[in-house]
mmCIF file of C-alpha atoms (C1' of nucleotides) in Angstrom:
data_model
loop_
_atom_site.group_PDB
_atom_site.id
_atom_site.type_symbol
_atom_site.label_atom_id
_atom_site.label_comp_id
_atom_site.label_asym_id
_atom_site.label_seq_id
_atom_site.Cartn_x
_atom_site.Cartn_y
_atom_site.Cartn_z
ATOM 1 C CA MET A 1 82.450 192.537 155.512
ATOM 2 C CA SER A 2 79.436 195.183 154.490
ATOM 3 C CA GLU A 3 80.967 196.918 157.730
ATOM 4 C CA VAL A 4 83.866 198.056 155.292
ATOM 5 C CA GLN A 5 81.668 199.181 153.032
ATOM 6 C CA LEU A 6 79.607 201.376 155.566
ATOM 7 C CA LYS A 7 82.738 202.426 156.591
ATOM 8 C CA GLU A 8 84.292 203.805 153.502
ATOM 9 C CA ALA A 9 80.612 205.217 152.598
ATOM 10 C CA LEU A 10 80.911 207.249 155.849
ATOM 11 C CA ASP A 11 84.376 208.436 154.841
ATOM 12 C CA SER A 12 83.486 209.143 151.258
ATOM 13 C CA LEU A 13 80.854 211.528 153.184
ATOM 14 C CA LYS A 14 83.070 212.930 155.698
ATOM 15 C CA ASP A 15 85.182 213.979 152.517
ATOM 16 C CA THR A 16 82.461 215.409 150.594
ATOM 17 C CA GLY A 17 81.609 217.669 153.263
ATOM 18 C CA VAL A 18 78.357 215.851 154.216
ATOM 19 C CA ARG A 19 77.281 215.649 157.746
ATOM 20 C CA ILE A 20 76.580 211.991 158.978
ATOM 21 C CA THR A 21 73.449 212.154 160.847
ATOM 22 C CA PRO A 22 72.174 209.011 162.408
ATOM 23 C CA GLN A 23 69.389 208.997 159.387
ATOM 24 C CA ARG A 24 72.078 208.636 156.961
ATOM 25 C CA HIS A 25 73.568 206.043 158.970
ATOM 26 C CA ALA A 26 70.653 204.313 158.859
ATOM 27 C CA ILE A 27 69.644 204.852 155.180
ATOM 28 C CA LEU A 28 73.436 203.867 153.830
ATOM 29 C CA GLU A 29 73.337 200.569 156.157
ATOM 30 C CA TYR A 30 70.137 199.342 155.299
ATOM 31 C CA LEU A 31 70.772 199.868 151.386
ATOM 32 C CA ILE A 32 74.307 197.730 151.954
ATOM 33 C CA ASN A 33 72.874 195.110 153.852
ATOM 34 C CA SER A 34 69.651 194.470 152.032
ATOM 35 C CA MET A 35 70.431 192.576 148.859
ATOM 36 C CA SER A 36 67.311 194.028 147.525
ATOM 37 C CA HIS A 37 66.802 196.778 145.686
ATOM 38 C CA PRO A 38 64.269 198.932 147.696
ATOM 39 C CA THR A 39 62.063 202.177 146.697
ATOM 40 C CA ALA A 40 62.070 205.376 148.987
ATOM 41 C CA ASP A 41 59.301 203.703 150.504
ATOM 42 C CA ASP A 42 60.654 200.566 151.342
ATOM 43 C CA ILE A 43 63.641 202.213 153.095
ATOM 44 C CA TYR A 44 61.080 204.732 155.025
ATOM 45 C CA LYS A 45 58.913 201.541 156.471
ATOM 46 C CA ALA A 46 62.100 199.292 156.889
ATOM 47 C CA LEU A 47 63.417 202.305 159.324
ATOM 48 C CA GLU A 48 60.210 203.273 161.013
ATOM 49 C CA SER A 49 60.912 201.038 164.145
ATOM 50 C CA LYS A 50 64.100 202.429 164.533
ATOM 51 C CA PHE A 51 63.350 206.222 163.580
ATOM 52 C CA PRO A 52 59.592 206.453 164.660
ATOM 53 C CA ASN A 53 59.560 209.822 163.415
ATOM 54 C CA MET A 54 61.688 210.217 160.413
ATOM 55 C CA SER A 55 60.201 211.789 157.529
ATOM 56 C CA VAL A 56 59.821 210.382 154.114
ATOM 57 C CA ALA A 57 61.225 213.644 153.126
ATOM 58 C CA THR A 58 64.324 212.662 154.983
ATOM 59 C CA VAL A 59 64.929 209.483 152.915
ATOM 60 C CA TYR A 60 64.366 211.395 149.390
ATOM 61 C CA ASN A 61 66.363 214.089 150.387
ATOM 62 C CA ASN A 62 69.285 211.597 151.793
ATOM 63 C CA LEU A 63 68.989 209.266 148.710
ATOM 64 C CA ARG A 64 69.385 212.298 146.393
ATOM 65 C CA VAL A 65 72.822 213.232 148.515
ATOM 66 C CA PHE A 66 73.671 209.597 147.905
ATOM 67 C CA ARG A 67 73.256 209.528 144.347
ATOM 68 C CA GLU A 68 75.079 213.362 143.860
ATOM 69 C CA VAL A 69 77.963 211.688 145.789
ATOM 70 C CA GLY A 70 77.924 208.992 143.917
ATOM 71 C CA LEU A 71 77.451 206.007 146.621
ATOM 72 C CA VAL A 72 73.855 205.235 145.158
ATOM 73 C CA LYS A 73 72.483 204.564 141.649
ATOM 74 C CA GLU A 74 69.072 205.024 140.868
ATOM 75 C CA LEU A 75 66.957 202.362 139.056
ATOM 76 C CA THR A 76 64.299 202.076 137.111
ATOM 77 C CA TYR A 77 62.000 198.682 137.546
ATOM 78 C CA GLY A 78 59.256 199.249 135.240
ATOM 79 C CA ASP A 79 56.772 200.600 137.794
ATOM 80 C CA SER A 80 55.696 204.160 138.759
ATOM 81 C CA SER A 81 58.576 204.548 141.590
ATOM 82 C CA ALA A 82 62.540 204.440 141.484
ATOM 83 C CA ARG A 83 64.669 201.926 142.990
ATOM 84 C CA PHE A 84 68.018 202.706 144.823
ATOM 85 C CA ASP A 85 70.929 200.526 144.743
ATOM 86 C CA PHE A 86 74.184 200.793 146.744
ATOM 87 C CA VAL A 87 77.136 201.064 144.434
ATOM 88 C CA THR A 88 79.845 198.864 144.848
ATOM 89 C CA THR A 89 81.485 197.135 142.011
ATOM 90 C CA ASN A 90 80.365 197.708 138.780
ATOM 91 C CA HIS A 91 77.726 195.385 138.325
ATOM 92 C CA TYR A 92 74.557 195.505 136.094
ATOM 93 C CA HIS A 93 70.936 194.338 136.591
ATOM 94 C CA VAL A 94 68.852 191.992 134.840
ATOM 95 C CA ILE A 95 64.841 192.165 135.668
ATOM 96 C CA CYS A 96 62.328 189.858 134.928
ATOM 97 C CA GLN A 97 59.347 191.850 133.112
ATOM 98 C CA THR A 98 57.142 189.078 134.489
ATOM 99 C CA CYS A 99 57.442 188.951 138.363
ATOM 100 C CA GLY A 100 59.924 191.913 138.768
ATOM 101 C CA LYS A 101 62.799 189.591 140.193
ATOM 102 C CA ILE A 102 66.095 191.718 139.866
ATOM 103 C CA VAL A 103 69.558 189.642 139.428
ATOM 104 C CA ASP A 104 72.683 191.449 139.526
ATOM 105 C CA PHE A 105 75.748 190.361 137.393
ATOM 106 C CA ASP A 106 79.411 191.765 136.908
ATOM 107 C CA TYR A 107 80.609 192.757 133.867
ATOM 108 C CA PRO A 108 83.568 194.652 132.558
ATOM 109 C CA ALA A 109 82.339 198.523 133.100
ATOM 110 C CA LEU A 110 81.644 199.819 129.487
ATOM 111 C CA HIS A 111 84.141 202.540 129.381
ATOM 112 C CA GLU A 112 84.296 202.405 125.723
ATOM 113 C CA VAL A 113 80.869 203.626 125.575
ATOM 114 C CA GLU A 114 81.262 206.553 127.759
ATOM 115 C CA HIS A 115 84.509 207.509 126.060
ATOM 116 C CA PHE A 116 82.817 207.407 122.361
ATOM 117 C CA ALA A 117 79.666 209.228 123.834
ATOM 118 C CA ALA A 118 82.242 211.827 125.056
ATOM 119 C CA GLN A 119 83.664 212.314 121.782
ATOM 120 C CA VAL A 120 80.637 212.548 119.721
ATOM 121 C CA THR A 121 78.535 214.892 121.927
ATOM 122 C CA GLY A 122 81.208 216.599 123.775
ATOM 123 C CA PHE A 123 79.497 215.623 126.839
ATOM 124 C CA ASN A 124 81.620 215.606 129.926
ATOM 125 C CA VAL A 125 80.645 212.181 131.092
ATOM 126 C CA SER A 126 80.654 211.073 134.885
ATOM 127 C CA HIS A 127 78.462 207.631 134.622
ATOM 128 C CA HIS A 128 76.227 205.604 132.813
ATOM 129 C CA ARG A 129 73.528 203.192 133.417
ATOM 130 C CA MET A 130 72.251 199.805 132.021
ATOM 131 C CA GLU A 131 69.349 197.620 132.609
ATOM 132 C CA ILE A 132 68.430 194.297 130.738
ATOM 133 C CA TYR A 133 65.250 193.398 130.692
ATOM 134 C CA GLY A 134 63.652 189.543 129.739
ATOM 135 C CA ASP A 135 61.866 186.696 131.598
ATOM 136 C CA CYS A 136 63.642 184.738 134.612
ATOM 137 C CA THR A 137 63.701 181.388 134.683
ATOM 138 C CA ASP A 138 60.531 180.435 136.316
ATOM 139 C CA CYS A 139 58.633 183.104 134.683
ATOM 140 C CA ALA A 140 59.697 181.445 131.003
ATOM 141 C CA LYS A 141 58.925 178.331 132.327
ATOM 142 C CA LYS A 142 55.380 179.377 133.372
ATOM 143 C CA GLU A 143 54.838 180.991 130.203
ATOM 144 C CA SER A 144 55.414 178.019 127.707
ATOM 145 C CA HIS A 145 52.477 176.208 129.244
ATOM 146 C CA MET B 1 60.783 210.236 105.764
ATOM 147 C CA SER B 2 59.134 210.506 109.343
ATOM 148 C CA GLU B 3 56.113 209.466 107.047
ATOM 149 C CA VAL B 4 57.746 205.981 106.325
ATOM 150 C CA GLN B 5 58.354 205.612 110.253
ATOM 151 C CA LEU B 6 55.042 206.125 111.005
ATOM 152 C CA LYS B 7 53.499 204.010 108.219
ATOM 153 C CA GLU B 8 55.982 201.383 109.382
ATOM 154 C CA ALA B 9 54.715 201.819 113.260
ATOM 155 C CA LEU B 10 51.266 201.613 111.977
ATOM 156 C CA ASP B 11 51.564 198.498 110.117
ATOM 157 C CA SER B 12 53.711 197.237 113.226
ATOM 158 C CA LEU B 13 50.431 197.776 115.091
ATOM 159 C CA LYS B 14 48.275 195.992 112.491
ATOM 160 C CA ASP B 15 50.219 193.036 112.583
ATOM 161 C CA THR B 16 50.115 192.721 116.142
ATOM 162 C CA GLY B 17 46.514 193.095 116.299
ATOM 163 C CA VAL B 18 46.088 196.573 118.007
ATOM 164 C CA ARG B 19 43.851 198.374 116.835
ATOM 165 C CA ILE B 20 44.288 202.255 115.111
ATOM 166 C CA THR B 21 42.589 204.638 116.572
ATOM 167 C CA PRO B 22 42.952 208.271 115.864
ATOM 168 C CA GLN B 23 44.819 209.238 119.494
ATOM 169 C CA ARG B 24 47.023 205.865 118.839
ATOM 170 C CA HIS B 25 47.833 207.445 115.629
ATOM 171 C CA ALA B 26 48.572 211.039 117.000
ATOM 172 C CA ILE B 27 50.372 209.758 120.006
ATOM 173 C CA LEU B 28 52.385 207.983 117.269
ATOM 174 C CA GLU B 29 52.866 211.035 115.103
ATOM 175 C CA TYR B 30 53.847 213.195 118.023
ATOM 176 C CA LEU B 31 56.461 210.781 119.356
ATOM 177 C CA ILE B 32 58.025 210.815 115.919
ATOM 178 C CA ASN B 33 58.139 214.131 115.004
ATOM 179 C CA SER B 34 59.078 215.410 118.277
ATOM 180 C CA MET B 35 62.669 215.344 118.226
ATOM 181 C CA SER B 36 62.649 215.686 121.865
ATOM 182 C CA HIS B 37 61.753 212.769 124.668
ATOM 183 C CA PRO B 38 58.539 213.989 125.909
ATOM 184 C CA THR B 39 56.621 213.078 129.063
ATOM 185 C CA ALA B 40 53.487 211.559 129.339
ATOM 186 C CA ASP B 41 52.126 214.866 129.976
ATOM 187 C CA ASP B 42 54.052 216.595 127.460
ATOM 188 C CA ILE B 43 51.959 214.373 124.683
ATOM 189 C CA TYR B 44 48.612 215.143 126.730
ATOM 190 C CA LYS B 45 49.293 218.621 126.457
ATOM 191 C CA ALA B 46 50.296 218.759 122.838
ATOM 192 C CA LEU B 47 46.961 216.760 121.943
ATOM 193 C CA GLU B 48 44.942 218.697 123.669
ATOM 194 C CA SER B 49 43.916 221.268 121.031
ATOM 195 C CA LYS B 50 43.241 218.472 118.715
ATOM 196 C CA PHE B 51 41.669 216.074 120.770
ATOM 197 C CA PRO B 52 39.817 218.460 123.429
ATOM 198 C CA ASN B 53 38.397 215.685 125.536
ATOM 199 C CA MET B 54 41.450 213.017 125.232
ATOM 200 C CA SER B 55 42.037 211.583 128.786
ATOM 201 C CA VAL B 56 45.318 211.222 130.530
ATOM 202 C CA ALA B 57 44.532 207.871 130.745
ATOM 203 C CA THR B 58 44.570 207.187 127.141
ATOM 204 C CA VAL B 59 47.729 208.612 126.815
ATOM 205 C CA TYR B 60 49.515 206.070 129.484
ATOM 206 C CA ASN B 61 47.691 203.225 128.079
ATOM 207 C CA ASN B 62 48.841 203.698 124.849
ATOM 208 C CA LEU B 63 52.521 204.538 125.851
ATOM 209 C CA ARG B 64 52.398 201.020 127.827
ATOM 210 C CA VAL B 65 51.167 199.613 124.277
ATOM 211 C CA PHE B 66 53.481 200.744 122.612
ATOM 212 C CA ARG B 67 56.190 199.727 124.468
ATOM 213 C CA GLU B 68 55.166 196.347 124.530
ATOM 214 C CA VAL B 69 55.101 196.248 121.268
ATOM 215 C CA GLY B 70 58.369 197.597 121.303
ATOM 216 C CA LEU B 71 57.924 200.649 119.114
ATOM 217 C CA VAL B 72 58.746 202.914 122.400
ATOM 218 C CA LYS B 73 61.243 203.048 124.646
ATOM 219 C CA GLU B 74 60.762 204.516 128.508
ATOM 220 C CA LEU B 75 63.792 206.657 129.977
ATOM 221 C CA THR B 76 64.737 207.974 132.985
ATOM 222 C CA TYR B 77 65.609 211.607 133.491
ATOM 223 C CA GLY B 78 66.520 211.761 136.691
ATOM 224 C CA ASP B 79 63.324 213.645 137.880
ATOM 225 C CA SER B 80 59.973 212.211 138.875
ATOM 226 C CA SER B 81 58.399 211.402 135.251
ATOM 227 C CA ALA B 82 58.925 208.762 132.769
ATOM 228 C CA ARG B 83 59.992 210.052 129.384
ATOM 229 C CA PHE B 84 59.298 208.298 125.999
ATOM 230 C CA ASP B 85 61.118 207.785 122.971
ATOM 231 C CA PHE B 86 60.206 206.275 119.732
ATOM 232 C CA VAL B 87 62.544 203.407 118.972
ATOM 233 C CA THR B 88 64.199 203.864 115.467
ATOM 234 C CA THR B 89 67.889 202.562 115.112
ATOM 235 C CA ASN B 90 69.552 201.338 118.210
ATOM 236 C CA HIS B 91 70.584 204.623 119.566
ATOM 237 C CA TYR B 92 71.238 205.862 122.751
ATOM 238 C CA HIS B 93 71.283 208.898 125.083
ATOM 239 C CA VAL B 94 73.364 211.311 126.762
ATOM 240 C CA ILE B 95 71.592 213.267 129.378
ATOM 241 C CA CYS B 96 73.058 216.691 131.094
ATOM 242 C CA GLN B 97 72.695 216.027 134.614
ATOM 243 C CA THR B 98 72.715 219.663 134.965
ATOM 244 C CA CYS B 99 70.350 221.606 132.378
ATOM 245 C CA GLY B 100 68.594 218.072 131.647
ATOM 246 C CA LYS B 101 69.223 218.151 127.794
ATOM 247 C CA ILE B 102 69.363 214.864 126.220
ATOM 248 C CA VAL B 103 71.390 213.974 122.997
ATOM 249 C CA ASP B 104 71.130 211.014 121.304
ATOM 250 C CA PHE B 105 74.048 208.891 119.646
ATOM 251 C CA ASP B 106 74.403 205.865 117.573
ATOM 252 C CA TYR B 107 76.311 202.809 118.652
ATOM 253 C CA PRO B 108 76.477 199.116 118.002
ATOM 254 C CA ALA B 109 73.801 197.299 120.174
ATOM 255 C CA LEU B 110 75.466 195.512 123.334
ATOM 256 C CA HIS B 111 74.563 192.165 122.116
ATOM 257 C CA GLU B 112 77.307 190.792 123.805
ATOM 258 C CA VAL B 113 75.753 192.105 127.113
ATOM 259 C CA GLU B 114 72.534 190.921 126.571
ATOM 260 C CA HIS B 115 74.077 187.124 125.761
ATOM 261 C CA PHE B 116 76.371 187.269 128.773
ATOM 262 C CA ALA B 117 73.666 188.093 130.865
ATOM 263 C CA ALA B 118 71.310 185.450 129.475
ATOM 264 C CA GLN B 119 73.911 182.873 130.073
ATOM 265 C CA VAL B 120 75.094 184.146 133.490
ATOM 266 C CA THR B 121 71.342 184.551 134.949
ATOM 267 C CA GLY B 122 69.464 181.857 132.888
ATOM 268 C CA PHE B 123 67.066 184.956 131.827
ATOM 269 C CA ASN B 124 65.388 185.063 128.217
ATOM 270 C CA VAL B 125 66.697 188.561 127.655
ATOM 271 C CA SER B 126 64.543 190.390 125.436
ATOM 272 C CA HIS B 127 66.423 193.794 125.287
ATOM 273 C CA HIS B 128 67.777 196.106 127.535
ATOM 274 C CA ARG B 129 68.630 199.855 128.203
ATOM 275 C CA MET B 130 71.244 201.999 128.466
ATOM 276 C CA GLU B 131 72.003 206.118 129.537
ATOM 277 C CA ILE B 132 74.922 207.894 130.027
ATOM 278 C CA TYR B 133 75.091 210.919 132.420
ATOM 279 C CA GLY B 134 77.709 213.807 131.992
ATOM 280 C CA ASP B 135 77.278 217.379 131.532
ATOM 281 C CA CYS B 136 77.057 218.961 128.271
ATOM 282 C CA THR B 137 79.666 221.635 127.021
ATOM 283 C CA ASP B 138 77.572 224.999 127.628
ATOM 284 C CA CYS B 139 76.864 223.526 131.435
ATOM 285 C CA ALA B 140 80.413 222.652 131.917
ATOM 286 C CA LYS B 141 81.608 225.778 130.580
ATOM 287 C CA LYS B 142 79.316 227.543 133.096
ATOM 288 C CA GLU B 143 80.545 225.483 135.919
ATOM 289 C CA SER B 144 83.933 226.263 135.221
ATOM 290 C CA HIS B 145 83.604 230.186 136.424
ATOM 291 C "C1'" DT C 1 26.727 199.014 103.805
ATOM 292 C "C1'" DA C 2 25.005 197.259 108.386
ATOM 293 C "C1'" DC C 3 25.772 194.736 112.249
ATOM 294 C "C1'" DA C 4 28.018 192.751 116.184
ATOM 295 C "C1'" DC C 5 31.645 192.226 118.908
ATOM 296 C "C1'" DT C 6 35.040 193.646 121.448
ATOM 297 C "C1'" DA C 7 38.876 196.478 122.172
ATOM 298 C "C1'" DT C 8 39.303 201.516 123.232
ATOM 299 C "C1'" DT C 9 38.432 205.638 125.225
ATOM 300 C "C1'" DT C 10 36.695 208.704 128.383
ATOM 301 C "C1'" DA C 11 35.263 210.802 132.837
ATOM 302 C "C1'" DT C 12 36.167 210.596 136.660
ATOM 303 C "C1'" DA C 13 38.279 209.055 141.239
ATOM 304 C "C1'" DA C 14 41.818 207.113 143.866
ATOM 305 C "C1'" DA C 15 46.329 205.536 145.028
ATOM 306 C "C1'" DT C 16 51.059 206.549 144.698
ATOM 307 C "C1'" DA C 17 54.818 209.298 144.745
ATOM 308 C "C1'" DT C 18 57.722 212.926 144.981
ATOM 309 C "C1'" DT C 19 58.601 217.882 146.296
ATOM 310 C "C1'" DA C 20 58.191 222.431 149.244
ATOM 311 C "C1'" DC C 21 58.515 225.069 153.172
ATOM 312 C "C1'" DA C 22 59.195 226.975 157.435
ATOM 313 C "C1'" DA C 23 60.376 225.805 162.381
ATOM 314 C "C1'" DT C 24 63.243 222.898 164.835
ATOM 315 C "C1'" DC C 25 67.106 220.876 166.183
ATOM 316 C "C1'" DT C 26 72.012 218.717 165.633
ATOM 317 C "C1'" DA C 27 76.866 217.207 163.718
ATOM 318 C "C1'" DA C 28 81.104 219.192 164.159
ATOM 319 C "C1'" DG C 29 84.326 222.669 163.739
ATOM 320 C "C1'" DA C 30 86.523 226.561 166.975
ATOM 321 C "C1'" DT D 1 80.895 224.110 175.289
ATOM 322 C "C1'" DC D 2 79.389 227.290 171.863
ATOM 323 C "C1'" DT D 3 78.071 228.601 167.107
ATOM 324 C "C1'" DT D 4 76.410 227.651 162.725
ATOM 325 C "C1'" DA D 5 75.298 225.916 158.466
ATOM 326 C "C1'" DG D 6 73.144 222.242 157.671
ATOM 327 C "C1'" DA D 7 69.598 218.487 158.388
ATOM 328 C "C1'" DT D 8 65.479 216.822 159.992
ATOM 329 C "C1'" DT D 9 60.607 217.117 160.898
ATOM 330 C "C1'" DG D 10 55.913 217.847 160.067
ATOM 331 C "C1'" DT D 11 52.546 218.638 157.072
ATOM 332 C "C1'" DA D 12 50.872 220.435 152.846
ATOM 333 C "C1'" DA D 13 50.855 220.636 147.787
ATOM 334 C "C1'" DT D 14 51.823 218.899 143.578
ATOM 335 C "C1'" DA D 15 52.806 215.306 140.203
ATOM 336 C "C1'" DT D 16 52.273 211.024 138.645
ATOM 337 C "C1'" DT D 17 50.373 206.765 137.567
ATOM 338 C "C1'" DT D 18 46.619 203.322 137.951
ATOM 339 C "C1'" DA D 19 41.505 201.917 138.165
ATOM 340 C "C1'" DT D 20 36.949 201.663 136.800
ATOM 341 C "C1'" DA D 21 32.457 201.729 134.887
ATOM 342 C "C1'" DA D 22 29.885 203.326 131.546
ATOM 343 C "C1'" DA D 23 30.139 205.195 126.712
ATOM 344 C "C1'" DT D 24 31.726 204.942 122.115
ATOM 345 C "C1'" DA D 25 34.297 203.302 117.886
ATOM 346 C "C1'" DG D 26 37.372 200.029 115.149
ATOM 347 C "C1'" DT D 27 37.274 196.168 112.107
ATOM 348 C "C1'" DG D 28 35.658 191.901 110.480
ATOM 349 C "C1'" DT D 29 31.782 189.619 108.557
ATOM 350 C "C1'" DA D 30 27.444 188.967 106.439
#
DNA sequence: TACACTATTTATAAATATTACAATCTAAGA
DNA sequence: TCTTAGATTGTAATATTTATAAATAGTGTA
């Protein structure tokens, strides 16, 4: 199932003329399989054993490439480092401000907003990004003590 | 007009029990008057002449305080540094992926999404954040050459 | 107005995160 | 297989953000 996603992602790279290297393969695979939203450093560390001499720069370079191609979204968790998320369906994220947990939820894409923005600003809109913040049930419970 | 906003912001700080220091006053004033979306460093540099020995840490500390109180929103422009925006009405941002220009536009707050997210995830939702990406008219024109 | 208490600022330094660059290497088409 | 443009590595430089302890300054109270 996630193999289908990987195959589609690789095809999508091929279509755009982006070379498929072992590192890119591994980074994509990791992004798809990890159910989390890793930082560049998380990815680097996770692939260290498989690619003992991969450079951090490679991770950053490829995350940028994937983002440009539209395979990957960049999130902002709240701390100083960026998170990366493999784009599947139109899902959004709810982020716990206390413990940092991120929960995905599906929601019909907000096409109207993009359309509206395009009309008002004259921009050639390509995509949007939304995050919702709050406290998860666990943290909300703890706080009420 | 922006003086009203400043006064309201200061009152809001007072209500929350946050001390009003000259530095905080200046940072808020700068955020309100600058029609841009400055980075922490932009703010630091802009206030350098008025406060020759203000520390960068002070800027970061206060931006965090303002964010916690809800006076300021944090944006992600696309590069590695965070941008800060004084919260006025419920407006959103369209960001040009080519030149980086940010244009504000008003839109009725997406309460339904927050509500939906709260229901689905059980989170105690406090706020959300959305950014729209595309190319501005100028950049779209240049690209079509 | 002066005092006291505590939050805040400063001035570092340290920790992280991200980008730049040149040399080397390699994926993929001919 | 050969070629070549694009990718990776390794390193260094830069940028961003946080930590910390000492000094300072708001603000309520007497």
